[in-house]
Coordinates of C-alpha atoms in Angstrom, one line a residue:
Chain K
M23 CA 0.0 0.0 0.0
D24 CA 1.2 3.5 -0.8
F25 CA 1.5 5.2 2.6
G26 CA 1.8 8.6 0.8
S27 CA -1.8 8.4 -0.4
F28 CA -3.0 8.9 3.2
L29 CA -1.1 12.1 3.5
A30 CA -2.8 15.4 2.5
A31 CA -1.5 16.5 -0.9
P32 CA 1.3 19.1 -0.2
E33 CA 0.0 22.5 -1.2
I34 CA 2.3 25.4 -1.9
K35 CA 1.6 29.1 -2.2
V36 CA 2.8 30.9 -5.3
K37 CA 2.9 34.3 -6.8
I38 CA 2.1 34.0 -10.6
V39 CA 3.4 36.4 -13.1
T40 CA 1.9 36.1 -16.7
Y41 CA 3.8 36.5 -19.9
R42 CA 3.4 36.4 -23.7
D43 CA 4.3 33.4 -25.8
I44 CA 4.7 33.5 -29.6
F45 CA 3.7 29.8 -30.0
Q46 CA 0.6 30.3 -27.8
N47 CA -0.3 33.5 -29.6
K48 CA 0.0 31.7 -33.0
A49 CA -2.2 28.8 -31.7
M50 CA -4.9 31.3 -30.5
I51 CA -5.1 32.8 -34.0
E52 CA -5.4 29.5 -35.7
D53 CA -8.1 28.1 -33.3
R54 CA -8.8 29.5 -29.9
F55 CA -10.9 26.5 -29.1
G56 CA -8.3 24.1 -30.3
E57 CA -6.0 21.7 -28.4
E58 CA -2.8 23.5 -29.3
Y59 CA -4.1 26.7 -27.7
K60 CA -5.1 24.8 -24.6
N61 CA -1.9 23.0 -24.3
T62 CA 0.2 26.2 -24.7
S63 CA -2.1 28.2 -22.3
A64 CA -3.2 26.0 -19.5
L65 CA 0.4 25.8 -18.3
I66 CA 2.2 26.9 -15.2
K67 CA 6.0 27.1 -15.1
M68 CA 7.5 26.5 -11.7
D69 CA 10.8 26.1 -9.9
P70 CA 11.9 22.4 -9.9
A71 CA 12.1 22.5 -6.1
D72 CA 8.5 23.5 -5.9
L73 CA 7.4 20.6 -8.2
K74 CA 9.4 18.2 -6.1
Q75 CA 7.8 19.5 -2.8
M76 CA 4.3 18.9 -4.3
N77 CA 5.4 15.5 -5.6
V78 CA 4.6 16.6 -9.1
K79 CA 6.6 15.6 -12.1
K80 CA 6.9 17.9 -15.1
G81 CA 4.0 17.5 -17.5
D82 CA 1.6 16.4 -14.6
T83 CA -1.5 18.4 -14.0
V84 CA -2.0 20.6 -11.0
I85 CA -4.8 22.5 -9.4
V86 CA -4.2 26.2 -9.3
K87 CA -6.7 28.1 -7.2
N88 CA -7.5 31.1 -5.1
S89 CA -10.7 32.9 -4.0
F90 CA -11.4 34.0 -7.5
G91 CA -11.2 30.8 -9.4
K92 CA -9.8 27.4 -9.8
I93 CA -8.2 25.7 -12.9
I94 CA -6.3 22.5 -13.7
A95 CA -3.2 23.2 -15.7
R96 CA -0.1 21.4 -16.7
A97 CA 3.0 22.0 -14.6
E98 CA 6.4 22.5 -16.2
E99 CA 9.8 23.4 -15.1
S100 CA 10.6 27.0 -16.0
G101 CA 14.0 26.2 -17.3
Y102 CA 15.4 29.5 -15.7
E103 CA 18.8 29.2 -14.3
T104 CA 18.0 31.4 -11.3
P105 CA 16.0 29.6 -8.7
H106 CA 12.6 31.2 -8.1
K107 CA 10.8 29.1 -5.5
G108 CA 7.3 30.5 -4.8
L109 CA 7.3 32.4 -8.1
A110 CA 5.5 30.8 -11.0
Y111 CA 4.8 31.8 -14.6
M112 CA 1.8 31.4 -16.8
P113 CA 1.2 32.5 -20.3
N114 CA -1.5 35.3 -20.4
S115 CA -4.8 33.6 -21.3
P116 CA -8.4 32.9 -20.3
W117 CA -6.9 30.3 -17.9
S118 CA -4.7 32.7 -16.1
N119 CA -7.6 35.2 -16.1
M120 CA -9.6 32.8 -14.1
L121 CA -7.4 33.6 -11.2
V122 CA -6.9 37.3 -11.5
S123 CA -8.4 39.4 -8.6
D124 CA -11.2 41.8 -9.1
E125 CA -9.5 44.3 -6.9
T126 CA -8.5 47.3 -9.1
G127 CA -8.4 50.2 -6.6
G128 CA -11.0 51.9 -8.8
M129 CA -8.4 52.5 -11.5
G130 CA -9.5 50.1 -14.1
V131 CA -6.4 48.1 -14.2
P132 CA -6.6 44.4 -12.9
K133 CA -3.4 42.8 -11.5
F134 CA -2.8 40.5 -14.6
K135 CA 0.8 39.9 -13.6
D136 CA 0.4 39.6 -9.9
I137 CA -1.7 36.6 -8.9
E138 CA -1.6 34.9 -5.5
A139 CA -2.6 31.3 -5.6
T140 CA -2.0 27.8 -4.2
V141 CA -0.9 24.8 -6.3
T142 CA -1.4 21.2 -5.5
S143 CA -1.3 18.0 -7.5
A144 CA -4.4 17.3 -9.6
K145 CA -3.6 13.6 -9.4
G146 CA -4.0 13.0 -13.1
A147 CA -7.2 15.1 -13.7
K148 CA -7.6 16.7 -17.1
V149 CA -6.8 20.3 -17.9
T150 CA -9.7 22.6 -17.6
D151 CA -11.6 23.2 -20.8
L152 CA -12.2 26.7 -22.2
E153 CA -15.8 27.6 -21.5
L154 CA -17.9 29.9 -19.5
Chain S
M25 CA 4.3 50.2 -50.6
E26 CA 5.0 49.6 -54.2
G27 CA 5.0 46.2 -55.8
N28 CA 3.3 43.3 -54.3
Y29 CA 4.2 43.9 -50.8
Y30 CA 1.5 43.7 -48.1
V31 CA 1.2 44.9 -44.6
C32 CA 0.7 42.5 -41.7
T33 CA -1.8 43.6 -39.1
G34 CA -0.8 40.9 -36.7
C35 CA 0.7 43.3 -34.1
G36 CA 1.7 46.9 -33.5
L37 CA 4.8 46.7 -35.8
L38 CA 2.6 46.7 -39.0
C39 CA 5.4 45.0 -41.1
D40 CA 5.1 46.4 -44.6
D41 CA 7.3 43.9 -46.5
I42 CA 5.1 40.8 -46.6
E43 CA 4.8 38.7 -49.8
V44 CA 2.0 36.1 -50.2
E45 CA 0.9 33.4 -52.6
L46 CA -2.7 32.7 -53.3
E47 CA -4.6 29.5 -53.9
K48 CA -8.3 29.2 -54.5
D49 CA -9.1 32.6 -53.2
A50 CA -7.1 32.1 -50.0
V51 CA -3.7 33.0 -48.7
S52 CA -1.7 29.8 -49.1
K53 CA 1.9 31.0 -48.4
V54 CA 3.2 34.0 -46.5
Y55 CA 6.8 35.2 -46.8
T56 CA 8.8 37.4 -44.5
A57 CA 6.2 37.5 -41.7
C58 CA 6.8 36.0 -38.3
R59 CA 5.0 32.9 -37.0
V60 CA 2.1 35.1 -35.7
G61 CA 1.9 37.0 -38.9
V62 CA 1.7 33.9 -41.0
A63 CA -1.1 32.6 -39.0
H64 CA -2.9 35.9 -39.0
M65 CA -2.7 36.4 -42.7
K66 CA -4.0 33.0 -43.5
E67 CA -7.1 33.8 -41.4
G68 CA -9.0 35.7 -44.0
S69 CA -11.0 33.3 -46.2
R70 CA -14.1 32.7 -44.2
E71 CA -17.6 33.2 -45.3
A72 CA -19.8 36.0 -44.0
V73 CA -21.8 34.9 -40.9
S74 CA -24.4 36.9 -39.1
Q75 CA -26.0 35.5 -36.1
V76 CA -28.8 36.4 -33.7
D77 CA -29.1 34.3 -30.5
G78 CA -26.5 31.9 -31.9
K79 CA -28.4 31.1 -35.0
H80 CA -27.7 32.1 -38.6
A81 CA -29.6 35.3 -39.6
E82 CA -29.6 37.7 -42.6
E83 CA -27.3 40.6 -42.1
A84 CA -30.1 43.0 -42.3
T85 CA -32.0 41.2 -39.5
A86 CA -28.9 41.1 -37.4
I87 CA -28.3 44.8 -38.0
E88 CA -31.9 45.6 -36.9
K89 CA -31.5 43.5 -33.8
A90 CA -28.2 45.2 -33.0
A91 CA -29.7 48.6 -33.4
E92 CA -32.7 47.7 -31.2
I93 CA -30.3 46.6 -28.4
L94 CA -28.4 49.8 -28.6
K95 CA -31.5 52.0 -28.8
N96 CA -33.1 50.3 -25.7
A97 CA -29.9 50.6 -23.7
K98 CA -29.6 53.5 -21.3
N99 CA -25.8 53.4 -21.1
P100 CA -24.3 51.2 -23.8
L101 CA -20.6 50.4 -23.9
I102 CA -18.6 50.4 -27.1
F103 CA -15.3 48.4 -26.5
G104 CA -12.5 47.0 -28.5
L105 CA -11.3 48.7 -31.8
G106 CA -7.5 48.0 -31.3
T107 CA -7.7 45.8 -34.4
S108 CA -9.8 48.1 -36.5
T109 CA -8.6 50.6 -39.1
N110 CA -8.5 54.3 -38.3
E111 CA -11.6 54.7 -40.5
A112 CA -13.6 52.2 -38.5
Q113 CA -12.4 53.7 -35.3
K114 CA -13.7 57.2 -36.3
K115 CA -17.0 55.5 -37.2
A116 CA -17.2 53.9 -33.8
I117 CA -16.5 57.3 -32.0
E118 CA -19.3 58.9 -34.2
L119 CA -21.6 56.0 -33.0
A120 CA -20.7 56.5 -29.4
K121 CA -21.5 60.2 -29.7
K122 CA -24.8 59.5 -31.3
L123 CA -25.7 56.9 -28.6
N124 CA -24.3 58.9 -25.6
A125 CA -22.3 55.7 -25.0
T126 CA -19.3 54.8 -22.9
L127 CA -16.3 54.3 -25.2
D128 CA -13.1 52.5 -24.2
D129 CA -10.5 50.1 -25.7
T130 CA -8.0 47.6 -24.2
S131 CA -5.5 50.4 -23.6
S132 CA -7.3 51.4 -20.4
F133 CA -5.9 48.3 -18.8
C134 CA -2.6 48.2 -20.8
L135 CA -0.4 50.8 -22.3
G136 CA -3.0 53.6 -22.6
P137 CA -1.4 55.8 -19.8
V138 CA 2.0 55.7 -21.7
V139 CA 0.4 56.6 -25.0
E140 CA -1.5 59.5 -23.3
A141 CA 1.7 60.8 -21.7
L142 CA 3.4 60.6 -25.1
L143 CA 0.6 62.5 -26.8
Q144 CA 0.8 65.1 -24.0
E145 CA 4.5 65.3 -24.9
K146 CA 5.7 64.4 -21.4
F147 CA 8.6 62.5 -22.7
N148 CA 10.9 62.3 -25.7
T149 CA 10.0 59.7 -28.4
C150 CA 11.1 58.7 -31.8
T151 CA 10.0 56.3 -34.7
L152 CA 11.2 52.7 -35.2
D153 CA 12.8 53.9 -38.4
D154 CA 15.0 56.3 -36.4
V155 CA 16.0 53.5 -34.2
R156 CA 16.9 51.3 -37.3
H157 CA 18.9 54.1 -38.8
K158 CA 20.5 55.6 -35.7
G159 CA 19.9 53.6 -32.6
D160 CA 23.0 52.4 -30.6
V161 CA 21.5 51.5 -27.3
M162 CA 18.1 49.9 -26.8
V163 CA 16.5 48.9 -23.6
F164 CA 13.7 46.4 -23.4
W165 CA 12.1 46.9 -20.1
G166 CA 9.3 44.6 -18.9
A167 CA 9.0 43.8 -22.6
D168 CA 9.7 40.6 -24.6
P169 CA 9.4 41.5 -28.2
S170 CA 10.8 38.1 -29.3
D171 CA 7.4 36.8 -28.3
S172 CA 5.1 39.9 -28.4
H173 CA 6.5 41.7 -31.5
P174 CA 8.6 39.0 -33.1
R175 CA 10.3 41.0 -35.8
H176 CA 11.0 44.0 -33.6
L177 CA 14.7 43.2 -33.2
S178 CA 15.2 42.0 -36.7
K179 CA 13.4 44.6 -38.6
F180 CA 14.0 47.8 -36.5
S181 CA 15.8 47.7 -33.2
Y182 CA 18.8 45.4 -33.0
F183 CA 19.9 43.2 -36.0
P184 CA 19.4 45.4 -39.1
R185 CA 21.8 47.7 -40.8
G186 CA 20.7 51.3 -40.8
E187 CA 21.7 54.4 -42.6
Q188 CA 24.2 55.4 -39.7
K189 CA 24.5 51.8 -38.4
Q190 CA 26.2 49.8 -41.2
R191 CA 27.8 47.4 -38.9
G192 CA 24.6 46.5 -37.0
W193 CA 24.4 44.5 -33.8
E194 CA 27.8 42.9 -34.1
E195 CA 29.6 46.1 -33.4
E196 CA 27.4 49.1 -33.2
R197 CA 24.3 48.3 -31.2
T198 CA 23.8 47.3 -27.6
A199 CA 20.6 45.6 -26.4
I200 CA 19.7 45.6 -22.8
A201 CA 16.9 43.6 -21.1
I202 CA 15.5 44.6 -17.7
D203 CA 13.0 42.0 -16.5
I204 CA 12.0 39.7 -13.7
R205 CA 12.7 36.6 -15.8
K206 CA 15.1 35.6 -18.6
S207 CA 12.8 36.1 -21.5
H208 CA 13.7 35.1 -25.1
T209 CA 14.7 38.8 -25.6
A210 CA 16.7 38.7 -22.4
K211 CA 18.7 35.7 -23.8
I212 CA 19.6 37.7 -26.9
C213 CA 20.9 40.5 -24.7
G214 CA 23.4 38.1 -23.1
S215 CA 25.4 39.8 -20.2
N216 CA 23.3 42.9 -20.6
F217 CA 20.3 41.2 -19.0
F218 CA 19.5 42.8 -15.6
Q219 CA 17.1 40.6 -13.5
I220 CA 15.2 42.4 -10.8
P221 CA 12.5 41.1 -8.4
P222 CA 8.8 41.5 -9.2
G223 CA 7.8 45.0 -8.2
G224 CA 11.3 46.2 -8.1
D225 CA 11.2 48.5 -11.1
T226 CA 10.7 51.8 -9.3
E227 CA 13.6 51.3 -7.0
F228 CA 15.7 50.1 -10.0
I229 CA 14.9 53.3 -11.9
N230 CA 15.8 55.5 -9.0
A231 CA 19.0 53.7 -8.4
L232 CA 19.8 54.0 -12.1
I233 CA 19.1 57.7 -12.0
D234 CA 21.5 57.9 -9.0
G235 CA 24.1 55.8 -11.0
V236 CA 23.8 58.1 -14.1
S237 CA 24.1 61.1 -11.8
G238 CA 27.4 59.9 -10.2
K239 CA 25.9 58.8 -6.9
L240 CA 26.1 55.2 -5.5
P241 CA 23.0 53.3 -6.7
K242 CA 21.2 51.4 -3.9
T243 CA 18.2 49.1 -3.9
S244 CA 16.5 47.4 -0.9
Y245 CA 16.9 44.1 -2.7
K246 CA 20.7 44.7 -2.9
F247 CA 21.1 44.7 -6.6
P248 CA 24.9 44.8 -7.1
P249 CA 25.9 48.5 -7.4
K250 CA 28.7 47.6 -9.7
R251 CA 26.3 46.1 -12.3
L252 CA 24.0 49.1 -12.0
L253 CA 27.0 51.4 -12.6
E254 CA 27.9 49.3 -15.6
L255 CA 24.4 49.8 -17.0
A256 CA 24.5 53.5 -16.1
N257 CA 27.6 53.9 -18.1
I258 CA 26.3 52.1 -21.2
L259 CA 23.2 54.4 -21.1
K260 CA 25.4 57.5 -20.6
G261 CA 27.5 56.6 -23.6
A262 CA 24.5 56.3 -25.9
K263 CA 24.2 58.6 -28.9
F264 CA 20.8 57.5 -29.8
G265 CA 19.1 55.5 -27.0
T266 CA 15.6 54.1 -26.8
I267 CA 13.6 52.5 -23.9
F268 CA 11.0 50.1 -25.1
M269 CA 8.5 50.1 -22.4
G270 CA 6.4 46.9 -21.9
L271 CA 3.5 46.0 -19.7
G272 CA 5.9 44.4 -17.1
L273 CA 7.3 47.8 -16.4
L274 CA 4.0 49.7 -16.5
Y275 CA 2.2 47.3 -14.2
S276 CA 5.0 47.6 -11.6
L277 CA 4.9 51.3 -11.4
D278 CA 2.4 53.4 -9.3
D279 CA 2.6 56.2 -11.8
L280 CA 4.8 57.1 -14.8
D281 CA 6.8 59.8 -13.0
P282 CA 9.9 57.7 -12.3
I283 CA 10.3 56.5 -15.9
I284 CA 9.6 60.0 -17.3
R285 CA 12.2 61.3 -14.9
L286 CA 14.8 58.7 -16.0
V287 CA 14.3 59.7 -19.7
E288 CA 14.8 63.3 -18.7
V289 CA 17.9 62.6 -16.7
L290 CA 19.3 60.5 -19.5
N291 CA 18.8 63.3 -22.0
E292 CA 20.7 65.5 -19.7
K293 CA 23.5 63.1 -18.9
A294 CA 23.9 60.9 -22.0
K295 CA 26.1 61.7 -24.9
G296 CA 23.2 61.9 -27.3
E297 CA 19.4 61.7 -27.1
F298 CA 17.2 59.3 -25.2
H299 CA 13.6 58.2 -26.2
L300 CA 10.8 56.1 -25.0
I301 CA 8.4 54.0 -27.1
P302 CA 5.5 52.0 -25.6
M303 CA 5.3 48.4 -26.8
V304 CA 1.8 48.7 -28.1
G305 CA 0.5 45.2 -28.9
H306 CA -2.6 45.5 -31.1
Y307 CA -2.0 46.7 -34.5
N308 CA -4.0 49.9 -34.1
M309 CA -4.4 50.6 -30.5
R310 CA -2.3 53.7 -30.8
G311 CA -4.6 54.7 -33.7
F312 CA -7.6 54.5 -31.4
N313 CA -5.8 56.5 -28.7
E314 CA -4.8 59.2 -31.2
N315 CA -8.2 59.4 -32.9
L316 CA -10.0 59.7 -29.6
F317 CA -7.4 62.1 -28.3
A318 CA -8.0 64.3 -31.4
E319 CA -11.7 64.3 -30.8
T320 CA -11.9 64.6 -27.0
G321 CA -8.5 65.2 -25.5
Y322 CA -8.6 61.7 -24.0
V323 CA -7.1 58.4 -25.1
N324 CA -9.7 56.1 -23.6
C325 CA -12.4 55.8 -20.8
V326 CA -14.9 58.3 -22.0
K327 CA -18.6 58.7 -21.7
F328 CA -20.4 61.0 -24.2
E329 CA -23.2 63.2 -23.2
N330 CA -24.8 65.4 -25.7
G331 CA -21.6 65.5 -27.8
E332 CA -19.4 66.2 -24.8
A333 CA -16.9 63.6 -23.5
K334 CA -16.7 62.9 -19.7
H335 CA -13.5 61.1 -18.7
G336 CA -12.3 59.1 -15.8
P337 CA -11.5 55.5 -14.6
E338 CA -15.2 55.0 -13.9
Y339 CA -15.7 55.0 -17.6
S340 CA -13.0 52.2 -18.2
T341 CA -14.4 48.9 -19.3
V342 CA -13.2 47.2 -16.1
E343 CA -14.8 49.7 -13.7
A344 CA -18.0 50.0 -15.7
L345 CA -18.4 46.2 -15.7
K346 CA -17.5 45.9 -12.1
A347 CA -20.0 48.7 -11.1
K348 CA -22.6 47.3 -13.6
T349 CA -23.1 50.8 -14.9
V350 CA -23.5 49.7 -18.6
D351 CA -26.5 47.8 -19.8
A352 CA -25.4 46.7 -23.2
V353 CA -22.1 46.3 -25.0
L354 CA -20.9 46.5 -28.6
V355 CA -17.5 44.7 -28.9
I356 CA -15.4 45.3 -32.0
G357 CA -12.5 43.1 -32.7
S358 CA -11.9 42.1 -29.1
D359 CA -12.6 39.1 -26.8
P360 CA -13.1 40.5 -23.4
L361 CA -14.5 37.2 -22.0
A362 CA -11.1 35.7 -22.7
S363 CA -8.8 38.7 -22.0
L364 CA -10.3 40.2 -18.8
P365 CA -10.4 38.6 -15.4
H366 CA -13.2 36.2 -15.0
S367 CA -14.0 37.8 -11.6
I368 CA -14.9 41.0 -13.4
V369 CA -16.0 40.1 -16.9
K370 CA -18.6 37.6 -15.7
N371 CA -20.9 40.7 -15.4
L372 CA -20.8 40.9 -19.2
L373 CA -22.9 37.8 -19.2
D374 CA -25.8 39.6 -17.7
I375 CA -26.1 42.2 -20.5
P376 CA -26.8 41.9 -24.2
I377 CA -23.6 41.6 -26.2
I378 CA -23.2 42.6 -29.9
S379 CA -19.9 41.2 -31.3
I380 CA -18.2 42.3 -34.5
D381 CA -15.1 40.0 -35.1
P382 CA -13.4 38.1 -37.9
C383 CA -13.1 35.1 -35.6
E384 CA -15.4 33.0 -33.4
T385 CA -14.5 33.9 -29.8
L386 CA -15.7 33.3 -26.3
T387 CA -17.4 36.7 -26.5
S388 CA -19.0 36.0 -29.9
R389 CA -20.3 32.7 -28.6
K390 CA -22.1 34.5 -25.8
A391 CA -23.3 37.4 -28.1
K392 CA -26.9 38.2 -28.7
V393 CA -25.9 39.4 -32.1
H394 CA -22.6 38.5 -33.9
F395 CA -21.2 39.6 -37.2
S396 CA -18.2 37.8 -38.7
T397 CA -16.3 40.6 -40.5
A398 CA -13.2 40.9 -42.8
V399 CA -9.7 40.7 -41.5
T400 CA -8.1 44.0 -42.1
G401 CA -5.0 43.9 -44.2
V402 CA -6.2 40.6 -45.7
E403 CA -9.8 41.1 -46.9
C404 CA -10.0 44.9 -46.6
G405 CA -7.7 47.8 -46.7
G406 CA -7.5 51.0 -44.7
S407 CA -4.9 52.9 -42.5
A408 CA -3.6 52.3 -39.1
T409 CA -1.0 53.9 -36.8
R410 CA 2.0 51.9 -36.0
M411 CA 3.2 51.6 -32.3
D412 CA 5.6 54.5 -32.9
G413 CA 2.9 56.7 -34.4
V414 CA 3.7 56.3 -38.1
E415 CA 0.6 56.0 -40.2
V416 CA 0.6 53.0 -42.4
K417 CA -1.8 52.5 -45.3
F418 CA -2.6 49.0 -46.6
D419 CA -4.5 47.3 -49.4
P420 CA -6.5 44.1 -49.2
I421 CA -4.9 40.8 -50.5
L422 CA -8.2 39.1 -51.2
E423 CA -11.6 40.1 -52.4
A424 CA -13.7 40.1 -49.2
K425 CA -16.6 37.7 -48.9
R426 CA -17.8 39.4 -45.8
S427 CA -18.4 43.0 -44.6
T428 CA -15.9 45.1 -42.9
D429 CA -16.4 46.3 -39.2
E430 CA -16.6 49.8 -40.6
E431 CA -19.5 48.8 -42.9
I432 CA -21.3 47.0 -40.1
L433 CA -20.9 50.0 -37.8
T434 CA -22.2 52.3 -40.6
K435 CA -25.3 50.1 -41.1
I436 CA -26.0 49.9 -37.4
M437 CA -25.8 53.7 -37.2
E438 CA -28.2 54.1 -40.1
A439 CA -30.6 51.7 -38.5
L440 CA -30.7 53.6 -35.2

C-alpha cells in the first residue's frame, strides 16, 4: 500500500506572473478553441524544487486556485537558471484570467501579472476546458 | 508600398514587407512575416456569418436587432477597436457620440497611460525607423518583443543595418533587457540582462538615476551597485538610446513619474538623445488612442453626453463592468471574455452583447448578435497607426466575402 496516499497533498503558495508566448499566440489565432491553444495556455511554469515539494513531475496536471477561481493546468519546469521558489509563470490567457483578482483600486487596471494562488497535485485530472 | 508587398496587421509593428501566394481565393503562403503574422494572414478566407441568438440570420435582420439593443440601452458600452482601421475607429467614435455611450479600448488596462503621456509630450520619443537608422542603445524593459512583436529586433531595433549603423548589432548596437525573468529577448541581450525582483522597477529606476548622476546606486533588494553602474555607463554613452516600455514595467509602477524622470535625466547626462516607445500590442491601439485624443483630448475611458466627453477611470471597461453601470455592449475586434479577469468580466454575461469580429471567440459565442467581419489587411484595406505613431496604409490581399467592421458600424448607425 502506498502510505503517501493517506497524507494530505502538499500544497504550496505561489505568486504567478503572466507573460506572452509566440507559440501560444499563433495557436490562438489558428483556433482559440483548439487543443494546441489549450496545451500552450493552461500551463504553469515553476521552480523544480516547488514541483518536487508537491510530488509533481513535469507535465503532470496541478490544481491552481485562489478565492477568484480554480483551474487545472499542466505543470512544467521553468528552465530558468536562477532559482525562483514560490514564483511561477503562466502565459496570459483565459486560464490565467480565471485567477486574477477583481481588486483594481478603482483605477480600471486588474493585476494580470500579480496573482496569488495555491498549487497542488491534480492527481491526473484533465486540464480545464475553455468555456464559461 | 510599391509592388506586391502587403502589410501584416498581426501586431503593432505593421510590417510592410510581406509577400504572399494565393490558392483558391485564400492566402496559401506568406513570406517574411513571423509565426504570428503567417497565422494571422491566413485567417481571412471565411464566409460571411451573421447570427442572432447563436443562429444564422440575414445581415439586415442582425443589424436591426443590434440597433434595437443599442436604442433600448440607457448606457451602452462600445469596446475594442484595437484591431480596427482608423476609418472604423472614427466611425465607432461617431456612433458612441450618437448613442451617448461609454467608449473604451483595451489600452485602459494596458499601455494607454503611456500613449496618453506621449501625446501630451511628457517624454521624448522617436520612430522605429529612427531606431533602425541611428539607434545604438536599446533597452527592453518589462517587454519581450521576441514573443510579443517577433520582428522588432530583426526589422528595426537590433539586428538590421541602418543608414548610420552599417555594422549593425555585431559592433554598433547594444541591447539591454531589464526583466523579472530571462525572457527570449533577455537571452539575446546576453550579459546585458538585468534581472530584478517582481515590483522592483521603481527602485531600480531611482538607483539608475543615481548611477547616471554619479551617486552610489542602492536598492533594498541589494542589486549589485557595480552592475548598476555598468548599466548607467552604457546608457550615458548612448548617442541614440531608446527605452521600449512593456506591460511588465507599467504594471510595476504606481505612476509614470519615475520612468519619465529617467528619460529626462538620460537626456541631460547621455552623450546623445534618449527616447521612450511604448510596446503597443494590437496593430491599431495607438490609432484608437490618437483618434479619440484628437476628438476629445482623452485616449480612452470616455462617456459621451450630448456631444461632450466625460472622462475618468469609472468609464473604463473594467470599472464600468464591475459597477454594472453599462447595460449593453458592442464589442469590435476584441474578446473581453477571454482577455479580462473572469472575476470582473462575468458581469458581461448579464447584459446583451453585440460582437463584431473576424473570428469566433468566447465573446462571440455569448453574443446576442454576432457579425463575422473581414480581417483588415487581408480582406480589406485602410490605414492604421503603428506603435511608434507612423501612419501605415494598406490594401487588401483578397476580395472580401464578408463586410468590414466599418461597414457594419455604418449600417447599425443608419438603422438607429
